[in-house]
Coordinates of C-alpha atoms and ligand atoms in Angstrom, one line a residue:
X1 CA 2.5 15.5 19.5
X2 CA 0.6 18.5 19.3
X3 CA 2.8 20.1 16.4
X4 CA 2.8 16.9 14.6
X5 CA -0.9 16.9 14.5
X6 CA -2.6 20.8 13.6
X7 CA -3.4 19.8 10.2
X8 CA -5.9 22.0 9.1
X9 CA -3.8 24.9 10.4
X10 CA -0.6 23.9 8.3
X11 CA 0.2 26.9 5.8
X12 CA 3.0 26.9 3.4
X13 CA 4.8 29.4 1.8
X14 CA 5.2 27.0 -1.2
X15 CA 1.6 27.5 -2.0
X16 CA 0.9 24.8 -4.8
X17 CA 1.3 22.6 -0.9
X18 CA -1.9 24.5 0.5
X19 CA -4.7 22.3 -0.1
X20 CA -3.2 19.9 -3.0
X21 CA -5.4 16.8 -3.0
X22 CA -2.2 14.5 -2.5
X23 CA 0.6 16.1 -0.9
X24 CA -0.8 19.3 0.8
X25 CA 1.8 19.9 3.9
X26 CA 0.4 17.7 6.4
X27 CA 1.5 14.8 4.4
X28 CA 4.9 15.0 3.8
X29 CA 5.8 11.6 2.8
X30 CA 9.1 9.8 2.1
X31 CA 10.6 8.5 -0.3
X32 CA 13.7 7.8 -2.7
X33 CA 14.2 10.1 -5.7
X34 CA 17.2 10.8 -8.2
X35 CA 17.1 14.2 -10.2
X36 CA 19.5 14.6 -13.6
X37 CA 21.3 11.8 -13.5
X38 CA 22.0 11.6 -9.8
X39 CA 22.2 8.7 -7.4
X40 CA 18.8 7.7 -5.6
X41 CA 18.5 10.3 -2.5
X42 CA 15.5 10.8 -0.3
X43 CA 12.8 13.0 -0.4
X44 CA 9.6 14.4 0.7
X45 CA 6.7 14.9 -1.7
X46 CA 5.2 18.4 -1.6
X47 CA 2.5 19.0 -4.2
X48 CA 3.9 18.6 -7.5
X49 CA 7.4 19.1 -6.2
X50 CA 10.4 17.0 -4.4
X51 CA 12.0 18.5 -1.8
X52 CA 15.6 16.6 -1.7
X53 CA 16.6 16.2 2.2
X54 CA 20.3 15.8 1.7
X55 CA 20.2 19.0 -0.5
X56 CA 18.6 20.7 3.3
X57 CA 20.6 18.2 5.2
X58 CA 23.7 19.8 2.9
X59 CA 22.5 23.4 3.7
X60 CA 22.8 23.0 7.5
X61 CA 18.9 23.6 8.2
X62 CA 18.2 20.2 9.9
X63 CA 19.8 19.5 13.3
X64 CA 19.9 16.2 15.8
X65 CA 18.0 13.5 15.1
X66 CA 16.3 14.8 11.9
X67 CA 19.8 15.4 10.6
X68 CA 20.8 11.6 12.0
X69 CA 17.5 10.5 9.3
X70 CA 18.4 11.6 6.4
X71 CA 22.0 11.0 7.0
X72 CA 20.9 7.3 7.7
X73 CA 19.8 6.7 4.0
X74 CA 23.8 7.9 2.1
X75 CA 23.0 4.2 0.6
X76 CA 19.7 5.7 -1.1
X77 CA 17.2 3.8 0.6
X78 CA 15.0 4.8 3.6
X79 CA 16.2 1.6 5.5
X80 CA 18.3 3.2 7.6
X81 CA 15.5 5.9 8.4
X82 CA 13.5 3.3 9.3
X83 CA 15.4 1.7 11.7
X84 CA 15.9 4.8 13.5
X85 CA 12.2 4.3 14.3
X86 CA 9.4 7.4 15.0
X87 CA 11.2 10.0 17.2
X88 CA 13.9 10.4 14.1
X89 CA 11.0 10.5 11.7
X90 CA 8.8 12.6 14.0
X91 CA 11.8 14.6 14.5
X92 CA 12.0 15.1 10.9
X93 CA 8.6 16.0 10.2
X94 CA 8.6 19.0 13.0
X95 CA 11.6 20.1 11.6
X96 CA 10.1 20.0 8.0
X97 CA 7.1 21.5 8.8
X98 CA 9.1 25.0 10.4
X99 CA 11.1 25.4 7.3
X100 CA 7.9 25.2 4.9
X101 CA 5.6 26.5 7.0
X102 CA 4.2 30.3 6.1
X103 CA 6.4 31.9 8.9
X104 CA 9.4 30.1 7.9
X105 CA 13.1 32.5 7.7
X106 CA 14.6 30.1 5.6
X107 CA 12.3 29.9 2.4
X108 CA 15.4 31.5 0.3
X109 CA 17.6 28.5 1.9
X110 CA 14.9 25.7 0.9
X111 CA 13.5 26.9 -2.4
X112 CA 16.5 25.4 -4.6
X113 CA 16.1 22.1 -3.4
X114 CA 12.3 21.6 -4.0
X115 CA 12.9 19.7 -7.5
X116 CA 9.7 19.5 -10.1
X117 CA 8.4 15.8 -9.9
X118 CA 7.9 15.2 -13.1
X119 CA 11.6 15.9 -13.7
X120 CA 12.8 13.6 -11.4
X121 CA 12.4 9.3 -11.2
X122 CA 11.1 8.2 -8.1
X123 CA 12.4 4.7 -7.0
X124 CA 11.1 1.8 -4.5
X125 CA 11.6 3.5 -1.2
X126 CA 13.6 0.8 0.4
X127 CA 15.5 -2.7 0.1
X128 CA 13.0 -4.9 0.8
X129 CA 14.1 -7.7 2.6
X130 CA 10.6 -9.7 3.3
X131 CA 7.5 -9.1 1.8
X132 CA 4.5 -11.1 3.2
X133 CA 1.1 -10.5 2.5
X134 CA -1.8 -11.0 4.5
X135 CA -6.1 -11.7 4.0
X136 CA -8.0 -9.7 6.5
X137 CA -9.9 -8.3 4.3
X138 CA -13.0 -10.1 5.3
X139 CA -15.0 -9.3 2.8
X140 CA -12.7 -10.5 -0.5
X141 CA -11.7 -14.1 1.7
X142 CA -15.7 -14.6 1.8
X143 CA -16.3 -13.2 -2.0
X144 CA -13.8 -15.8 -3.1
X145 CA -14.5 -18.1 -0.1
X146 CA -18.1 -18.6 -2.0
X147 CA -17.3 -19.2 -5.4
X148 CA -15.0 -22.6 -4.2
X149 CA -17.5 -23.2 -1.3
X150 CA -20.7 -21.9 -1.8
X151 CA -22.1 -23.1 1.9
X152 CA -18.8 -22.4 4.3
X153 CA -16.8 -19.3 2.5
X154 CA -15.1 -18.5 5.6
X155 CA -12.9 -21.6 6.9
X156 CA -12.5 -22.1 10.4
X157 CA -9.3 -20.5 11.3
X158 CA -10.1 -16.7 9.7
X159 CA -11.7 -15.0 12.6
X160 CA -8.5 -16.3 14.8
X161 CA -5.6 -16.0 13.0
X162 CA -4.7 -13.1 10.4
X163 CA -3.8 -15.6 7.9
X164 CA -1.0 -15.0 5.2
X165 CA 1.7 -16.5 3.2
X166 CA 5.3 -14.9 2.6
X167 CA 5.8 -13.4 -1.2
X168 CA 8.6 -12.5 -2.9
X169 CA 10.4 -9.7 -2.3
X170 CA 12.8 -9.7 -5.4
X171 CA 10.0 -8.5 -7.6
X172 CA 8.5 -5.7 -6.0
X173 CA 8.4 -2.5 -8.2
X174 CA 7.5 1.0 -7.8
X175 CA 4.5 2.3 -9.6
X176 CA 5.0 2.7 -13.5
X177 CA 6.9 -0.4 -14.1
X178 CA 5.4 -3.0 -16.7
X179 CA 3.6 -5.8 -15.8
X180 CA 4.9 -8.8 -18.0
X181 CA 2.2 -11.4 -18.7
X182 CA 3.9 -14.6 -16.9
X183 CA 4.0 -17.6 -18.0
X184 CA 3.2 -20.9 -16.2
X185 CA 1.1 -24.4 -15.8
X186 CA -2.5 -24.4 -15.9
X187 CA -5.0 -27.3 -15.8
X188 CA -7.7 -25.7 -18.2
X189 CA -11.6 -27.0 -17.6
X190 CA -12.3 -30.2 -18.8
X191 CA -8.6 -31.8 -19.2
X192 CA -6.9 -34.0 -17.0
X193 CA -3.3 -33.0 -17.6
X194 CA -1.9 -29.5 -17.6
X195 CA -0.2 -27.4 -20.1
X196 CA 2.6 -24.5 -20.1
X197 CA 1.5 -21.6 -21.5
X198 CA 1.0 -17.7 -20.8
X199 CA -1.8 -16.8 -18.1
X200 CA -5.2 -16.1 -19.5
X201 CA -6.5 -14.9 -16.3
X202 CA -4.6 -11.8 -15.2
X203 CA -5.6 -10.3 -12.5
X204 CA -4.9 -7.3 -10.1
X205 CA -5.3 -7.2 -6.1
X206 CA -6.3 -3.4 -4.3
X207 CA -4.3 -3.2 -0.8
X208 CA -2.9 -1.5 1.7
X209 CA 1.1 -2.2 1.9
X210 CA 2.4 -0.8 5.3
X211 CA 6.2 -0.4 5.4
X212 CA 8.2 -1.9 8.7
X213 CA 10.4 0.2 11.0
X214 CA 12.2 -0.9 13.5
X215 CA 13.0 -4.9 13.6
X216 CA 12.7 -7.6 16.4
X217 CA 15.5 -9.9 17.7
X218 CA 15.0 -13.3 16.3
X219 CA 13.2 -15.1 18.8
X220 CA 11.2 -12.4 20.4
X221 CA 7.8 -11.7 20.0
X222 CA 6.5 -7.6 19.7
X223 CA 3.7 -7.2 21.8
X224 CA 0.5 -6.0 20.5
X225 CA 0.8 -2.7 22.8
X226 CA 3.7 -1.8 21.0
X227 CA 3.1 -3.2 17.1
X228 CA 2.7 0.7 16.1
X229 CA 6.0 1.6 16.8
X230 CA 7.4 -0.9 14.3
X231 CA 5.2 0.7 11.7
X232 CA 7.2 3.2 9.5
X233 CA 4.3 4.0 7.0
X234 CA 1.9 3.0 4.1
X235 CA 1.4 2.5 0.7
X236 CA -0.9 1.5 -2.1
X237 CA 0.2 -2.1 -3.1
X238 CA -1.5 -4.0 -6.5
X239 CA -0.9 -7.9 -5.9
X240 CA -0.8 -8.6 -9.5
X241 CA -2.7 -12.4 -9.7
X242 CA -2.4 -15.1 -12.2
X243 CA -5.4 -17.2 -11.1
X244 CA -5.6 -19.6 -13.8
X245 CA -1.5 -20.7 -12.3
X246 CA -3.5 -20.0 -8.9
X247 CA -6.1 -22.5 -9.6
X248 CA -3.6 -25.3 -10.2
X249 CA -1.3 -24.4 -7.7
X250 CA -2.5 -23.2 -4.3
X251 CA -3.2 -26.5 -2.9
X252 CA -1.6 -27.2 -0.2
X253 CA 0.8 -24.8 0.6
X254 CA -0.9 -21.6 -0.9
X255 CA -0.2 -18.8 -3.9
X256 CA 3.6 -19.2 -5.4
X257 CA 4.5 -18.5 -9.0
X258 CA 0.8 -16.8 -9.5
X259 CA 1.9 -14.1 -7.0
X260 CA 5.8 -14.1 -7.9
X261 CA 6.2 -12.3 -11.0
X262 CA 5.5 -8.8 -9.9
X263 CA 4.0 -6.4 -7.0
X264 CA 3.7 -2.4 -7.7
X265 CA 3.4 -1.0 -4.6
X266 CA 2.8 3.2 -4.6
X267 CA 6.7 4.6 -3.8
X268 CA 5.2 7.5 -1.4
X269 CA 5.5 6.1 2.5
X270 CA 2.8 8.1 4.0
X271 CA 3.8 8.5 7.4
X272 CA 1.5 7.1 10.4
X273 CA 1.7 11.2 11.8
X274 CA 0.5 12.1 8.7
X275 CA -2.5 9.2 9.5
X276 CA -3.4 10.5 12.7
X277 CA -6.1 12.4 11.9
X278 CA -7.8 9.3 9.7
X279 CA -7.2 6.5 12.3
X280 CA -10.6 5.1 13.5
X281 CA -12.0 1.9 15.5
X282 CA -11.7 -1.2 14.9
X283 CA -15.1 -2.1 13.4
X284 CA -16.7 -4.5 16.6
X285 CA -16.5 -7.8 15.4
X286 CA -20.3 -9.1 14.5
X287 CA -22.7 -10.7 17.2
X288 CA -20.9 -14.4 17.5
X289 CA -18.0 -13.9 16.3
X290 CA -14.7 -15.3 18.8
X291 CA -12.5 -12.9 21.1
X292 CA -9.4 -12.6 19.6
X293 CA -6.8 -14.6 21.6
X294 CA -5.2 -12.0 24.2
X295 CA -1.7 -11.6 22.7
X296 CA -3.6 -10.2 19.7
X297 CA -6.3 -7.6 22.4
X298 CA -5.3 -4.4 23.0
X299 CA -7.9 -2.1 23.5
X300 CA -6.2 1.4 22.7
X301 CA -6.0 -0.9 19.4
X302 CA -9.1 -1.7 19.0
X303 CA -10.3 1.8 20.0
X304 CA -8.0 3.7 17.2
X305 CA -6.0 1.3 15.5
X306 CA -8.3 1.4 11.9
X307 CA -8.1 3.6 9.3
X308 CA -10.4 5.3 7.7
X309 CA -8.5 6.2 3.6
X310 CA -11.3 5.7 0.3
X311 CA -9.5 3.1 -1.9
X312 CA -10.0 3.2 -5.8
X313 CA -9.1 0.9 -9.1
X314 CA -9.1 2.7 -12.3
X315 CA -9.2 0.5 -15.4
X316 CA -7.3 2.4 -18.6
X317 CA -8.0 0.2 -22.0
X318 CA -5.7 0.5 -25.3
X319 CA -9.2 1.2 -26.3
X320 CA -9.6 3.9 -24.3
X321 CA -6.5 5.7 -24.9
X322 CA -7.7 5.6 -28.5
X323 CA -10.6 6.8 -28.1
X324 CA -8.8 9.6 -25.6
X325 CA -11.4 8.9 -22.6
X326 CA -10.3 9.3 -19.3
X327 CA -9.7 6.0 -17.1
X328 CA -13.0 4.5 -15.5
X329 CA -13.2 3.8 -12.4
X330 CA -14.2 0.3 -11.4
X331 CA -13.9 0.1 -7.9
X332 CA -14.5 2.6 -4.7
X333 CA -13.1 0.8 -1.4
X334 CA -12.2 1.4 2.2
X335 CA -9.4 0.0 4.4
X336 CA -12.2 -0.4 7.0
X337 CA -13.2 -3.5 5.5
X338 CA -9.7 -4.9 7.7
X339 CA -10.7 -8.0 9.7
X340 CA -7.6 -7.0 11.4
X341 CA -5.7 -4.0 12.6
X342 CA -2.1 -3.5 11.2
X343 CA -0.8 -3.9 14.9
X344 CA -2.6 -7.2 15.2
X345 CA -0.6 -8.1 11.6
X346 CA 2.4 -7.3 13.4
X347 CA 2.0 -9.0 16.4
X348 CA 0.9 -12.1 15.0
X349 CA 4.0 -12.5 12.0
X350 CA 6.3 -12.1 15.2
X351 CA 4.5 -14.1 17.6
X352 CA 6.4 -17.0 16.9
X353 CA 10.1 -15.4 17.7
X354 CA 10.0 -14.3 13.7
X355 CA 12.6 -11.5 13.1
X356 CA 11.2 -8.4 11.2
X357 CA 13.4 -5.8 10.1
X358 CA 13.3 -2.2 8.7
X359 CA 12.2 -2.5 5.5
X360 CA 10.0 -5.5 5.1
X361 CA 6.8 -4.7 3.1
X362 CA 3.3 -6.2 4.5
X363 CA 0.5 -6.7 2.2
X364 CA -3.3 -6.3 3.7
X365 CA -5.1 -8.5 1.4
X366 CA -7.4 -7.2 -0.9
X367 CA -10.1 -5.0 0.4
X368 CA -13.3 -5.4 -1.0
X369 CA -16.2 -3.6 0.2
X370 CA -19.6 -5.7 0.8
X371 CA -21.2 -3.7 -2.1
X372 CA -20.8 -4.8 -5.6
X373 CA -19.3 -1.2 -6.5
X374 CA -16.8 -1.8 -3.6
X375 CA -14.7 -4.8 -5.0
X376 CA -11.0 -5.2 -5.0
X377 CA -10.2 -8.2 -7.6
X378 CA -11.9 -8.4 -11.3
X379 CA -12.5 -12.8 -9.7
X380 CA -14.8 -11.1 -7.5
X381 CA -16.0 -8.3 -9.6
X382 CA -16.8 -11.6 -12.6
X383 CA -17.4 -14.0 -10.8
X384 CA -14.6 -16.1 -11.1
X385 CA -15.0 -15.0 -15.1
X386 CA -18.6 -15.7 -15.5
X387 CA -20.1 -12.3 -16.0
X388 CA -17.5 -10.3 -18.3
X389 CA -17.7 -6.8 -16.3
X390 CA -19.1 -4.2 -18.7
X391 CA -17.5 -1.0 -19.3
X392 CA -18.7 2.4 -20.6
X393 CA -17.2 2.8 -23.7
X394 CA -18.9 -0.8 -24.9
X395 CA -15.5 -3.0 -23.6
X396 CA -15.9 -6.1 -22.1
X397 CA -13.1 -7.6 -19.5
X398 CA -13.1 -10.8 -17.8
X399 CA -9.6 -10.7 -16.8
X400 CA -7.3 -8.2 -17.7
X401 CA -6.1 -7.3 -22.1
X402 CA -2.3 -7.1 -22.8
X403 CA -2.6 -3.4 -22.8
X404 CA -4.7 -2.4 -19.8
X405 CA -3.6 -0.4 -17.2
X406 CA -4.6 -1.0 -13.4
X407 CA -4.3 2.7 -11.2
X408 CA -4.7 2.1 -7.5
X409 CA -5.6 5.7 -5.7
X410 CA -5.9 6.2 -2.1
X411 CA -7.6 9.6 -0.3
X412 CA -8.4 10.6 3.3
X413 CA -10.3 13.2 3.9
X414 CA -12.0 14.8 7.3
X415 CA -13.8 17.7 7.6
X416 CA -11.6 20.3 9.7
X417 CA -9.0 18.3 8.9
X418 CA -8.6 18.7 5.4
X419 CA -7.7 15.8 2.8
X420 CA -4.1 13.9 1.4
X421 CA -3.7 11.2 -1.2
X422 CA -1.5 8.8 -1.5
X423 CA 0.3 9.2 -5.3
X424 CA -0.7 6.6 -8.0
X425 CA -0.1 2.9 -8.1
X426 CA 0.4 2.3 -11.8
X427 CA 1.2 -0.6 -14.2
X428 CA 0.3 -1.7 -17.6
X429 CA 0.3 -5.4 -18.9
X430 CA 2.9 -6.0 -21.8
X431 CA 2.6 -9.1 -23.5
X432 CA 4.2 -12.8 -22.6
Ligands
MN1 MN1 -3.0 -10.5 -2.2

């Protein structure tokens, strides 16, 4: 593991890579790329660059099971990666970090298959077969806990089960793609029937998305001890929210057509070696709060099993962009806010004999922080629409302007260490 881990000592002879706020060398994440008209490939971001892994696959400098990795996504999707599970993609990693490392013999070999980003169009990094997304962020379920029940925000079953519902995965895009104002039934204050009609209250969601690795059988549970390994990486994830359809429609079965319409999700999978370094513990839960039941205890969990990356929302106006001013920031967050770890997510969706598979998409839940700067919904940040949120250039938003744009950024940083990002999660709202 040792190689896998020296961050701070990672050099590259590709210098833009030393010290780039997002993809210095010790991130290396994957994703799914095509360049001049070619199909979708994978690749590894490195600073402003793409390196293309069939291109070095092509070349002959990756051997054994990081060569079996790339070969495993000829479809154009990092499904097959994925269900090789971590010793191909650790195997990868090593093998990426020798040829771009400052010592490196093959930089002549490497250098025509590092492909200028902003050349290229990056794609959503797999086929998505489930997408489910989760609550634990404790802080958002008793922010909007509170403004339906003022006295009991937090309903009974939160601090036992890592509630959820299942979304749709049809409608997952990667960053960049518009965000169409949907349509749908509302039952507006003060009238007894509802009407059909485009949402007036768009909303966005800041998460965490973590990608799956390798599945379950149907019928068999993953144990909490070995949730990690079914982990193949994270993202940045915007649950776009129509809670005027939300309102109307939640009750009894939870969010449908208000969540359906579109997800942006980051495409960079930053990998859980690259996390290492920024995995924490588990907050302890507060002074009365229940044990968790034991098939979701495991204390090398509990001990590490956090993570410690600084969340933000950017808010870009059409009057902004007019005015040429830079996107404000409306939000600074951290995944520690998680009522529950990412292995607890996974042993609980599986508990039941639920099949996962490589590929499936998790949502956290928004993350709010319990300071008002910290918030990860505009309901929250407006109350529900009460106080309009007040901007620096004299805008007002209660919900979000056909126009706007949402940017979801991620950073870790630890001193020693050293820092990596997570790429922008980006979408703008285009009319009904
Ligand atoms: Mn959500």
């Amino acid at each position: 593991m040792n190689t896998l881990n020296t961050h701070n000592a990672l050099r590259s002879w590709w210098a833009a890579a030393n010290d780039h706020p997002d993809f210095p060398l010790h991130n290396l994440p994957l994703g799914v790329f095509s360049h001049a008209g070619s199909d979708p490939r994978p690749g590894v971001a490195l600073a402003d660059h793409i390196l293309d892994l069939r291109g070095l696959e092509a070349e002959g400098l990756l051997q054994g099971l990081a060569r079996d990795a790339v070969r495993a996504c000829a479809d154009g999707t990092l499904n097959g990666l994925f269900a090789l599970g971590a010793a191909a993609r650790q195997a990868l990693r090593r093998q990426l970090l020798a040829l771009l490392s400052e010592d490196a013999t093959e930089q002549a070999q490497v250098l025509p298959w590092l492909l200028a980003a902003d050349r290229c169009t990056v794609h959503l990094p797999a086929r998505i077969g489930d997408y489910t997304d989760f609550y634990v962020g404790i802080e958002h379920a008793r922010n909007v806990g509170k403004l339906f029940r003022p006295d009991n925000p937090l309903l009974p079953n939160y601090k036992y089960v890592p509630i959820g519902y299942h979304g749709r995965a049809s409608t997952v895009r990667a960053s960049g793609a518009p965000v169409r104002r949907p349509h749908g039934q509302t039952l507006p204050a003060g009238v007894s029937t509802p009407q059909f009609g485009p949402c007036a209250r768009l909303d966005f969601e800041l998460e965490l998305g973590i990608w799956l690795g390798q599945g379950n059988a149907a019928g068999e549970a993953v144990p909490i001890a070995s949730a990690g390994e079914h982990v193949a990486g994270f993202c940045l994830l915007n649950d776009w929210s129509a809670r005027d359809l939300q309102a109307w429609e939640y009750q009894p079965l939870g969010p449908f057509l208000s969540k359906s319409f579109v997800t942006t999700v980051s495409p960079w999978v930053i990998t859980p070696e690259a996390l290492q370094p920024f995995r924490c513990a588990q907050p302890p839960r507060p002074e009365g709060d229940p044990q968790p039941l034991p098939y979701l205890w495991d204390e090398r969990d509990q001990q590490a099993g956090a993570l410690d990356i600084t969340l933000e929302v950017l808010l870009l106006t059409p009057g902004m962009r007019e005015q040429g001013v830079a996107p404000q920031r409306i939000s600074l967050s951290n995944t520690r806010s998680m009522y529950w770890t990412v292995a607890q997510m996974v042993a609980h969706h599986s508990a039941n004999g639920c099949q996962l598979q490589p590929g499936d998409l998790f949502g956290s839940g928004t993350l709010s922080g319990a300071e008002p700067g910290q918030l990860g919904s505009l309901l929250e940040m407006t109350q529900g629409g009460a106080q309009p949120l007040q901007l620096a250039n004299g805008e007002t938003r209660r919900f979000l302007e056909d126009g706007d744009e949402i940017i979801l950024r991620a950073r870790c940083h630890k001193a020693g260490v050293g820092s990596l990002g997570f790429g922008e999660c980006r979408g703008r709202v285009t009319p009904a």
